[in-house]
Amino acid sequence: MGVSIVPTLRVLKPVGMIAGVGFVGLLVGYFANAAFFPGTTPVQPIEFSHTVHAGDYEIPCLYCHTQARRSPSAGVPSVNKCMGCHAIVATDSPLIREVARHYENDEPIPWIKVHDLPDFVHFPHNRHVAAGLECQECHGPVETMDRVTRMAPNEMGQCLTCHKDMEVEHGIDCLTCHK
Amino acid sequence: MSLIDDFLARWHEYRRPGYYEEFDYHWTMTVDLDRCTGCEACVTACQAENNTPIVGEDAIARGRHMQWMRIERYWEGEYPDVKLRAIPMFCQHCDAAPCETVCPVSATYHNQDGLNAQIYNRCIGTRSCAVYCPYEVRYFNYNNHHWDEPLDQQLNPDVSVREKGVMEKCTFCIQRIRQAKDAAKDDGRRRVQDGEVQPACVQTCPTEALVFGDRKDPDSAVSQMLGNERAYTVLEELNTDPSVVYLKKVDADAA
C-alpha cells in the first residue's frame, strides 16, 4: 500500500538544483546589476541636492529648468543660473566653490542625464507643460531626492496610457511620438 | 462571427472610398512639371533634411541607392532636336496605398492626416512594401551607415537615423508638420495655416514648381493648383489615389 515519493524526488533533484542555482543567480544578478550599472541613479559630478532646492526652499522646477516651458528639451540650467543665487548664497560651501570654479573657467558642469529618451522619440516638454502636466507625474518626487533617480520607465506603454487617459487628440497615432 | 469575417468586415471599412477624408488634414503636394528644370536642388535638400545616407559607389552599383526624392529623366527626340523631361518622384502618399495592405506588421499605415506613415521601430524588413510600390520610392537599409566627421554634425536631430534592415521613404517632412502643429496649438489655434509647413524640397525649389499644403482648406495654394486643368496623377490607372498631383501641359502638336 502506498506509493513511495522517493523516485519522484530523485527525478526532481536535478531540476530542483537547477532552479536553486538559478534563483541564487537571479538574486546576485539583481543586486550586482544595481552596483555595476547605476544607470537609474547616476552619481553627478557635483552632489546637487534637489531636496534642498526644490524641497526645503520650494524653488519651482521651471525656475531653473525654464526651457521646459518653451522648447522640446527641458534642459539643464547654465552655470550662470547657479551663480545667479550662489554668488551670494552659501559661497563657503566646498560644493559651491566647485561650481564657482566652473563659472570662472567658463566651462559647463558635465551633468549626467538621468531621464534619457531614445533618439527616435519626439517628446516636446513645452507641449506637455502647456497641457498642465506636473513634472512629478513623469519624474517622480524629485523634491525629495538628494540624488535623482529615474522614476519613469521611459517605455512606450507609459506614453500610450497617459495619452489614452487624457484623451489626447490622435494621441495614439504612431507619428505623434515616433520620428 | 469568425475571425476571417471580422477581418474582412474591417478590411472593407478601411478600403471604403473617402475613408481618409474624414480626418483633419489631407496633406497634398503639387509638382508643376512646366516649371521644373530638373536641377535636383530638392534631392539635395531632402538628403540633408532627412539624414539620408550617402551609400557609396559599391552600393549604387548593386542598385542600393538611397534618395527619398529622385528626378527621373526622360529624353525625347533625336539629336540635335532633343528635349529633357524631368519628373521629381517621391512617395506619393497614396490613399489606397498598395504598400500598406502588404505590410505584415503594420509598420506602414495611413494616419489621420492622409500621410503614408513608416514606423522604423516596427519595421522588420520584409521589403514587401517596396515590391508592391508601383512608384519604386521605398528604400531599404542594406547596411548601417556612418557619417564621416564633420558630416555627422549636420544630422537632423528631429529625424531618426535609420539602422540596417528597415525600409524608409519620403515622410512629407513629418518633423516639420509636427512642429507646425505644435506651434499652432501653442498659439491656441486649432488648425495649421496654409504656408506654415514646407517640406525641405518645397522650401528649396528655385522655380517654385513644388507646392505643399492642406487639400481640406479650399483657399490653400495647393487646392488652387488642384483645380488646374493640367493636373494628373502618376499611374492613375492603378487607382492608388496619390496625394501628389503633377501638372503638365500636354500639347498634341508639339510631339
Short mmCIF file of C-alpha atoms in Angstrom, two decimals:
data_model
loop_
_atom_site.label_atom_id
_atom_site.label_comp_id
_atom_site.label_asym_id
_atom_site.label_seq_id
_atom_site.Cartn_x
_atom_site.Cartn_y
_atom_site.Cartn_z
CA MET A 1 0.00 0.00 0.00
CA GLY A 2 1.19 3.48 -0.69
CA VAL A 3 3.31 4.88 -3.47
CA SER A 4 6.76 5.99 -2.48
CA ILE A 5 7.55 9.60 -3.18
CA VAL A 6 11.27 8.82 -3.35
CA PRO A 7 11.52 8.03 -7.10
CA THR A 8 9.72 11.24 -7.93
CA LEU A 9 12.09 13.21 -5.71
CA ARG A 10 15.06 11.52 -7.32
CA VAL A 11 13.86 12.71 -10.73
CA LEU A 12 13.12 16.19 -9.42
CA LYS A 13 16.50 16.56 -7.68
CA PRO A 14 18.45 17.93 -10.69
CA VAL A 15 15.52 20.16 -11.57
CA GLY A 16 15.47 21.49 -8.04
CA MET A 17 19.21 22.09 -8.11
CA ILE A 18 18.98 24.00 -11.39
CA ALA A 19 16.09 26.05 -10.03
CA GLY A 20 18.03 26.77 -6.83
CA VAL A 21 21.15 27.85 -8.66
CA GLY A 22 19.02 29.94 -10.98
CA PHE A 23 17.28 31.64 -8.09
CA VAL A 24 20.55 32.48 -6.35
CA GLY A 25 21.89 33.75 -9.67
CA LEU A 26 18.87 35.98 -10.09
CA LEU A 27 19.31 37.41 -6.58
CA VAL A 28 23.02 38.07 -7.11
CA GLY A 29 22.37 39.49 -10.54
CA TYR A 30 19.67 41.80 -9.26
CA PHE A 31 21.92 43.42 -6.70
CA ALA A 32 25.09 43.23 -8.77
CA ASN A 33 23.26 44.98 -11.60
CA ALA A 34 22.47 47.92 -9.36
CA ALA A 35 26.10 48.02 -8.23
CA PHE A 36 27.69 47.80 -11.67
CA PHE A 37 25.13 49.71 -13.74
CA PRO A 38 23.82 52.57 -11.64
CA GLY A 39 22.01 53.82 -14.72
CA THR A 40 18.87 54.92 -12.96
CA THR A 41 20.72 56.80 -10.23
CA PRO A 42 23.94 58.18 -11.67
CA VAL A 43 26.46 59.95 -9.45
CA GLN A 44 26.60 63.54 -10.62
CA PRO A 45 29.89 65.45 -10.90
CA ILE A 46 28.68 67.81 -8.18
CA GLU A 47 26.39 66.46 -5.48
CA PHE A 48 23.48 68.74 -6.28
CA SER A 49 20.56 68.13 -3.94
CA HIS A 50 17.04 68.64 -5.21
CA THR A 51 15.85 68.13 -1.61
CA VAL A 52 17.49 71.39 -0.58
CA HIS A 53 16.48 73.42 -3.62
CA ALA A 54 13.07 72.12 -4.68
CA GLY A 55 12.10 70.62 -1.32
CA ASP A 56 13.29 72.82 1.52
CA TYR A 57 13.37 76.15 -0.32
CA GLU A 58 10.45 75.30 -2.63
CA ILE A 59 12.02 76.75 -5.75
CA PRO A 60 9.68 75.90 -8.65
CA CYS A 61 11.03 73.38 -11.18
CA LEU A 62 10.56 75.85 -14.00
CA TYR A 63 12.68 78.49 -12.28
CA CYS A 64 15.83 76.57 -13.20
CA HIS A 65 14.54 74.26 -15.94
CA THR A 66 12.99 77.24 -17.68
CA GLN A 67 13.42 75.81 -21.18
CA ALA A 68 10.76 73.18 -20.44
CA ARG A 69 8.16 75.88 -20.89
CA ARG A 70 9.15 76.91 -24.39
CA SER A 71 11.27 74.23 -26.01
CA PRO A 72 11.09 70.48 -26.65
CA SER A 73 14.04 69.93 -24.33
CA ALA A 74 13.71 70.74 -20.63
CA GLY A 75 17.41 71.48 -20.48
CA VAL A 76 19.73 71.84 -17.53
CA PRO A 77 20.33 75.32 -16.16
CA SER A 78 23.57 77.02 -17.14
CA VAL A 79 26.30 77.61 -14.57
CA ASN A 80 25.36 81.25 -14.89
CA LYS A 81 21.95 80.41 -13.47
CA CYS A 82 23.53 78.68 -10.47
CA MET A 83 25.75 81.67 -9.86
CA GLY A 84 22.75 83.97 -10.02
CA CYS A 85 22.00 82.89 -6.46
CA HIS A 86 25.29 81.37 -5.40
CA ALA A 87 27.31 84.49 -5.99
CA ILE A 88 25.93 85.49 -2.58
CA VAL A 89 24.33 82.33 -1.15
CA ALA A 90 26.42 79.65 0.62
CA THR A 91 29.64 80.78 -1.02
CA ASP A 92 31.75 79.00 1.61
CA SER A 93 30.47 75.52 0.83
CA PRO A 94 33.04 73.33 -0.96
CA LEU A 95 30.38 72.27 -3.49
CA ILE A 96 29.57 75.86 -4.36
CA ARG A 97 33.28 76.63 -4.67
CA GLU A 98 33.39 73.83 -7.25
CA VAL A 99 30.53 75.46 -9.11
CA ALA A 100 32.28 78.82 -8.91
CA ARG A 101 35.44 77.24 -10.34
CA HIS A 102 33.48 76.08 -13.40
CA TYR A 103 31.97 79.54 -13.67
CA GLU A 104 35.34 81.28 -13.57
CA ASN A 105 36.85 78.84 -16.07
CA ASP A 106 33.91 79.34 -18.43
CA GLU A 107 33.22 75.64 -18.62
CA PRO A 108 29.90 73.81 -18.24
CA ILE A 109 29.34 71.29 -15.45
CA PRO A 110 29.22 67.81 -17.08
CA TRP A 111 25.88 66.76 -15.57
CA ILE A 112 24.79 63.21 -16.35
CA LYS A 113 21.39 62.89 -17.98
CA VAL A 114 19.01 60.81 -15.84
CA HIS A 115 15.86 60.70 -17.95
CA ASP A 116 17.25 59.98 -21.40
CA LEU A 117 14.67 59.14 -24.03
CA PRO A 118 15.68 57.21 -27.14
CA ASP A 119 16.60 59.33 -30.14
CA PHE A 120 13.63 58.16 -32.18
CA VAL A 121 11.12 59.67 -29.79
CA HIS A 122 9.66 63.12 -30.18
CA PHE A 123 8.83 64.41 -26.71
CA PRO A 124 8.23 68.17 -26.58
CA HIS A 125 8.40 69.33 -22.96
CA ASN A 126 6.73 72.62 -23.84
CA ARG A 127 3.57 70.90 -25.11
CA HIS A 128 3.33 68.74 -22.01
CA VAL A 129 3.86 71.67 -19.65
CA ALA A 130 1.23 73.62 -21.59
CA ALA A 131 -1.17 70.68 -21.20
CA GLY A 132 -0.93 71.20 -17.45
CA LEU A 133 1.09 68.12 -16.52
CA GLU A 134 3.02 68.27 -13.29
CA CYS A 135 6.72 67.48 -13.71
CA GLN A 136 6.35 64.90 -10.91
CA GLU A 137 3.93 62.80 -12.95
CA CYS A 138 6.81 61.52 -15.04
CA HIS A 139 9.88 62.44 -13.00
CA GLY A 140 8.60 61.33 -9.61
CA PRO A 141 9.01 63.25 -6.34
CA VAL A 142 12.28 64.92 -7.35
CA GLU A 143 11.95 67.42 -4.49
CA THR A 144 12.59 64.58 -2.04
CA MET A 145 15.61 63.18 -3.88
CA ASP A 146 19.14 64.00 -2.84
CA ARG A 147 20.40 62.15 -5.86
CA VAL A 148 17.89 62.00 -8.69
CA THR A 149 16.63 58.55 -9.65
CA ARG A 150 14.96 57.76 -12.93
CA MET A 151 11.36 57.06 -11.96
CA ALA A 152 9.74 56.83 -15.39
CA PRO A 153 10.21 53.54 -17.23
CA ASN A 154 10.65 55.57 -20.44
CA GLU A 155 8.68 52.96 -22.30
CA MET A 156 6.04 53.30 -24.97
CA GLY A 157 3.30 51.98 -22.68
CA GLN A 158 3.75 54.95 -20.38
CA CYS A 159 3.17 57.40 -23.24
CA LEU A 160 0.19 55.47 -24.59
CA THR A 161 -1.51 55.02 -21.21
CA CYS A 162 -1.34 58.73 -20.48
CA HIS A 163 -2.37 59.74 -23.99
CA LYS A 164 -5.38 57.45 -23.75
CA ASP A 165 -6.34 58.62 -20.26
CA MET A 166 -6.03 62.28 -21.16
CA GLU A 167 -7.88 61.66 -24.45
CA VAL A 168 -5.21 63.41 -26.45
CA GLU A 169 -6.34 64.14 -30.00
CA HIS A 170 -4.77 61.46 -32.21
CA GLY A 171 -2.60 60.70 -29.20
CA ILE A 172 -2.05 57.08 -30.11
CA ASP A 173 -1.08 57.69 -33.71
CA CYS A 174 2.48 56.37 -34.20
CA LEU A 175 3.67 59.60 -35.79
CA THR A 176 2.65 61.59 -32.71
CA CYS A 177 5.79 60.36 -30.94
CA HIS A 178 7.87 58.37 -33.41
CA LYS A 179 10.07 60.31 -35.76
CA MET B 1 -18.57 35.94 -36.45
CA SER B 2 -15.46 34.12 -37.36
CA LEU B 3 -12.07 35.75 -37.30
CA ILE B 4 -11.94 35.86 -41.08
CA ASP B 5 -15.36 37.53 -41.34
CA ASP B 6 -14.35 40.08 -38.75
CA PHE B 7 -11.16 40.80 -40.63
CA LEU B 8 -12.95 41.17 -43.95
CA ALA B 9 -15.55 43.47 -42.44
CA ARG B 10 -12.88 45.78 -41.09
CA TRP B 11 -10.93 45.49 -44.30
CA HIS B 12 -13.82 46.88 -46.33
CA GLU B 13 -14.25 49.62 -43.78
CA TYR B 14 -10.67 50.73 -44.34
CA ARG B 15 -10.90 50.46 -48.10
CA ARG B 16 -14.14 52.42 -48.33
CA PRO B 17 -13.63 55.37 -50.69
CA GLY B 18 -13.26 58.59 -48.78
CA TYR B 19 -12.41 56.87 -45.51
CA TYR B 20 -9.37 59.04 -45.02
CA GLU B 21 -11.31 62.15 -45.97
CA GLU B 22 -13.00 62.20 -42.58
CA PHE B 23 -9.92 63.43 -40.85
CA ASP B 24 -8.26 66.72 -40.05
CA TYR B 25 -5.80 67.40 -42.81
CA HIS B 26 -5.10 65.96 -46.18
CA TRP B 27 -1.53 66.93 -46.93
CA THR B 28 -1.00 67.22 -50.65
CA MET B 29 1.83 68.27 -52.88
CA THR B 30 1.61 69.51 -56.41
CA VAL B 31 4.51 69.36 -58.83
CA ASP B 32 4.37 71.75 -61.75
CA LEU B 33 6.39 69.97 -64.42
CA ASP B 34 6.24 73.01 -66.68
CA ARG B 35 8.26 74.84 -64.03
CA CYS B 36 10.62 72.04 -63.05
CA THR B 37 14.07 72.38 -64.59
CA GLY B 38 15.42 69.14 -63.16
CA CYS B 39 18.10 70.93 -61.14
CA GLU B 40 17.90 68.40 -58.27
CA ALA B 41 18.04 71.04 -55.56
CA CYS B 42 15.07 69.27 -53.96
CA VAL B 43 17.01 65.99 -53.95
CA THR B 44 19.91 67.59 -52.12
CA ALA B 45 17.64 69.36 -49.66
CA CYS B 46 15.81 66.13 -48.90
CA GLN B 47 19.05 64.27 -48.37
CA ALA B 48 20.26 66.90 -45.93
CA GLU B 49 16.99 67.25 -44.06
CA ASN B 50 16.18 63.61 -43.56
CA ASN B 51 19.56 62.11 -42.64
CA THR B 52 19.60 60.05 -45.81
CA PRO B 53 22.93 58.28 -46.01
CA ILE B 54 25.46 58.57 -48.81
CA VAL B 55 25.69 54.87 -49.65
CA GLY B 56 28.76 54.98 -51.85
CA GLU B 57 29.78 53.66 -55.21
CA ASP B 58 29.60 49.93 -54.48
CA ALA B 59 26.07 50.05 -53.10
CA ILE B 60 24.85 52.11 -56.05
CA ALA B 61 26.38 49.61 -58.45
CA ARG B 62 24.24 46.96 -56.75
CA GLY B 63 21.11 49.08 -57.07
CA ARG B 64 21.04 50.01 -53.40
CA HIS B 65 20.89 53.75 -53.81
CA MET B 66 19.03 55.85 -51.24
CA GLN B 67 17.30 59.04 -52.19
CA TRP B 68 13.85 59.68 -50.83
CA MET B 69 13.40 62.01 -53.76
CA ARG B 70 14.79 61.48 -57.21
CA ILE B 71 14.49 63.17 -60.58
CA GLU B 72 13.51 60.80 -63.33
CA ARG B 73 14.89 61.91 -66.66
CA TYR B 74 13.27 61.18 -69.98
CA TRP B 75 14.99 62.19 -73.19
CA GLU B 76 12.77 62.82 -76.16
CA GLY B 77 13.71 63.21 -79.80
CA GLU B 78 16.89 62.70 -81.79
CA TYR B 79 19.98 64.89 -81.70
CA PRO B 80 20.07 67.84 -82.29
CA ASP B 81 16.37 68.16 -81.54
CA VAL B 82 16.47 66.75 -78.01
CA LYS B 83 14.17 67.59 -75.14
CA LEU B 84 14.60 66.71 -71.48
CA ARG B 85 11.59 65.77 -69.44
CA ALA B 86 12.29 65.76 -65.69
CA ILE B 87 9.84 64.26 -63.22
CA PRO B 88 10.52 64.52 -59.49
CA MET B 89 9.48 61.19 -58.00
CA PHE B 90 8.98 60.54 -54.29
CA CYS B 91 6.46 58.77 -52.07
CA GLN B 92 3.03 59.59 -53.46
CA HIS B 93 1.29 59.03 -50.09
CA CYS B 94 -1.45 57.10 -51.85
CA ASP B 95 -4.83 56.98 -50.13
CA ALA B 96 -5.22 53.41 -51.36
CA ALA B 97 -1.59 52.51 -50.92
CA PRO B 98 -0.53 49.01 -52.04
CA CYS B 99 2.37 49.08 -49.56
CA GLU B 100 0.04 49.42 -46.59
CA THR B 101 -2.01 46.37 -47.43
CA VAL B 102 1.01 44.13 -47.68
CA CYS B 103 2.99 45.04 -44.56
CA PRO B 104 2.73 42.07 -42.18
CA VAL B 105 3.47 44.13 -39.06
CA SER B 106 1.63 47.36 -39.90
CA ALA B 107 4.86 49.31 -39.91
CA THR B 108 3.40 51.34 -42.72
CA TYR B 109 -0.14 52.60 -42.43
CA HIS B 110 -2.28 55.62 -43.24
CA ASN B 111 -2.61 58.14 -40.48
CA GLN B 112 -5.32 60.70 -39.87
CA ASP B 113 -3.57 63.41 -41.86
CA GLY B 114 -3.57 61.47 -45.11
CA LEU B 115 0.08 60.57 -44.66
CA ASN B 116 1.53 57.21 -45.51
CA ALA B 117 3.48 56.64 -42.31
CA GLN B 118 6.57 54.49 -41.97
CA ILE B 119 7.48 53.46 -38.42
CA TYR B 120 11.10 52.33 -38.35
CA ASN B 121 10.90 50.66 -34.95
CA ARG B 122 8.15 48.42 -36.12
CA CYS B 123 9.62 47.50 -39.50
CA ILE B 124 11.08 44.02 -39.71
CA GLY B 125 12.44 44.47 -43.21
CA THR B 126 10.43 42.04 -45.31
CA ARG B 127 10.71 44.53 -48.19
CA SER B 128 7.25 43.51 -49.38
CA CYS B 129 6.17 47.14 -49.47
CA ALA B 130 8.98 48.02 -51.87
CA VAL B 131 7.85 45.21 -54.14
CA TYR B 132 4.25 46.38 -54.07
CA CYS B 133 5.04 50.07 -54.55
CA PRO B 134 4.37 50.91 -58.21
CA TYR B 135 6.39 54.13 -57.93
CA GLU B 136 9.58 52.46 -56.66
CA VAL B 137 10.06 55.08 -53.98
CA ARG B 138 10.81 52.89 -50.99
CA TYR B 139 14.42 52.40 -50.00
CA PHE B 140 15.84 49.66 -47.87
CA ASN B 141 18.77 49.97 -45.48
CA TYR B 142 21.00 47.13 -46.57
CA ASN B 143 23.73 48.34 -44.22
CA ASN B 144 24.32 50.51 -41.24
CA HIS B 145 25.61 53.82 -42.42
CA HIS B 146 28.04 56.20 -40.87
CA TRP B 147 28.79 59.81 -41.42
CA ASP B 148 32.44 60.89 -41.56
CA GLU B 149 33.48 63.84 -39.48
CA PRO B 150 32.38 66.57 -39.68
CA LEU B 151 29.31 65.42 -41.64
CA ASP B 152 27.82 63.80 -38.52
CA GLN B 153 27.44 67.30 -37.13
CA GLN B 154 24.82 68.13 -39.75
CA LEU B 155 22.48 65.26 -38.90
CA ASN B 156 18.98 66.48 -38.22
CA PRO B 157 18.09 65.77 -34.57
CA ASP B 158 14.37 65.74 -35.41
CA VAL B 159 14.75 62.75 -37.71
CA SER B 160 15.93 59.37 -36.51
CA VAL B 161 18.94 57.77 -38.14
CA ARG B 162 17.71 54.51 -39.60
CA GLU B 163 19.50 51.28 -38.95
CA LYS B 164 20.22 48.27 -41.07
CA GLY B 165 17.17 46.23 -42.01
CA VAL B 166 14.41 48.82 -42.15
CA MET B 167 12.56 50.40 -45.01
CA GLU B 168 12.40 54.15 -45.38
CA LYS B 169 10.80 56.68 -47.66
CA CYS B 170 9.59 60.25 -48.01
CA THR B 171 7.57 61.38 -44.99
CA PHE B 172 6.44 64.77 -46.34
CA CYS B 173 8.89 66.05 -43.68
CA ILE B 174 6.70 64.87 -40.80
CA GLN B 175 9.01 66.62 -38.33
CA ARG B 176 8.13 69.97 -39.86
CA ILE B 177 4.40 69.17 -39.93
CA ARG B 178 4.62 68.17 -36.28
CA GLN B 179 6.43 71.36 -35.34
CA ALA B 180 3.85 73.48 -37.18
CA LYS B 181 1.05 71.68 -35.35
CA ASP B 182 2.77 72.21 -32.01
CA ALA B 183 3.25 75.89 -32.81
CA ALA B 184 -0.40 76.21 -33.83
CA LYS B 185 -1.51 74.63 -30.55
CA ASP B 186 0.83 76.91 -28.60
CA ASP B 187 -0.90 79.86 -30.24
CA GLY B 188 -4.27 78.40 -29.26
CA ARG B 189 -5.21 77.71 -32.85
CA ARG B 190 -6.98 74.56 -33.92
CA ARG B 191 -5.51 74.28 -37.40
CA VAL B 192 -2.24 74.88 -39.14
CA GLN B 193 -2.50 77.79 -41.57
CA ASP B 194 -1.63 77.47 -45.23
CA GLY B 195 2.06 78.07 -45.87
CA GLU B 196 3.20 77.26 -42.34
CA VAL B 197 4.53 73.86 -43.34
CA GLN B 198 7.06 73.49 -46.10
CA PRO B 199 8.91 70.26 -46.66
CA ALA B 200 12.60 70.69 -47.40
CA CYS B 201 12.12 70.11 -51.14
CA VAL B 202 9.38 72.72 -51.42
CA GLN B 203 11.41 75.22 -49.45
CA THR B 204 14.40 74.71 -51.71
CA CYS B 205 12.79 74.60 -55.17
CA PRO B 206 14.16 77.65 -57.02
CA THR B 207 11.35 77.75 -59.57
CA GLU B 208 8.60 77.11 -57.03
CA ALA B 209 7.49 74.08 -59.00
CA LEU B 210 6.56 72.29 -55.78
CA VAL B 211 3.62 73.44 -53.68
CA PHE B 212 2.65 71.81 -50.40
CA GLY B 213 -0.47 72.28 -48.35
CA ASP B 214 -3.72 71.02 -46.96
CA ARG B 215 -6.29 69.90 -49.53
CA LYS B 216 -9.07 70.31 -46.99
CA ASP B 217 -8.54 74.05 -46.89
CA PRO B 218 -10.27 75.31 -50.07
CA ASP B 219 -8.24 78.52 -50.05
CA SER B 220 -4.84 76.90 -49.74
CA ALA B 221 -2.35 77.29 -52.57
CA VAL B 222 -2.39 73.57 -53.20
CA SER B 223 -6.20 73.47 -53.52
CA GLN B 224 -5.99 76.19 -56.14
CA MET B 225 -3.47 74.13 -58.09
CA LEU B 226 -5.65 71.03 -57.96
CA GLY B 227 -8.36 72.75 -59.97
CA ASN B 228 -5.90 73.36 -62.80
CA GLU B 229 -6.76 71.52 -66.00
CA ARG B 230 -3.14 70.37 -66.35
CA ALA B 231 -3.40 68.26 -63.19
CA TYR B 232 -2.88 64.49 -63.31
CA THR B 233 -1.57 61.77 -61.05
CA VAL B 234 1.12 59.31 -61.99
CA LEU B 235 -0.06 55.79 -62.88
CA GLU B 236 -3.65 56.90 -62.44
CA GLU B 237 -4.93 53.62 -63.89
CA LEU B 238 -3.72 51.74 -60.79
CA ASN B 239 -6.27 53.54 -58.59
CA THR B 240 -3.76 54.22 -55.85
CA ASP B 241 -5.25 57.69 -55.40
CA PRO B 242 -1.97 59.51 -54.74
CA SER B 243 -1.64 62.67 -52.66
CA VAL B 244 0.94 64.04 -55.08
CA VAL B 245 -0.53 65.72 -58.12
CA TYR B 246 1.56 66.62 -61.15
CA LEU B 247 0.78 69.42 -63.58
CA LYS B 248 1.89 69.27 -67.17
CA LYS B 249 0.66 70.92 -70.31
CA VAL B 250 0.25 68.27 -72.94
CA ASP B 251 0.45 69.66 -76.45
CA ALA B 252 -0.53 67.11 -79.05
CA ASP B 253 1.02 69.13 -81.87
CA ALA B 254 4.38 69.59 -80.15
CA ALA B 255 5.35 65.95 -80.46
#
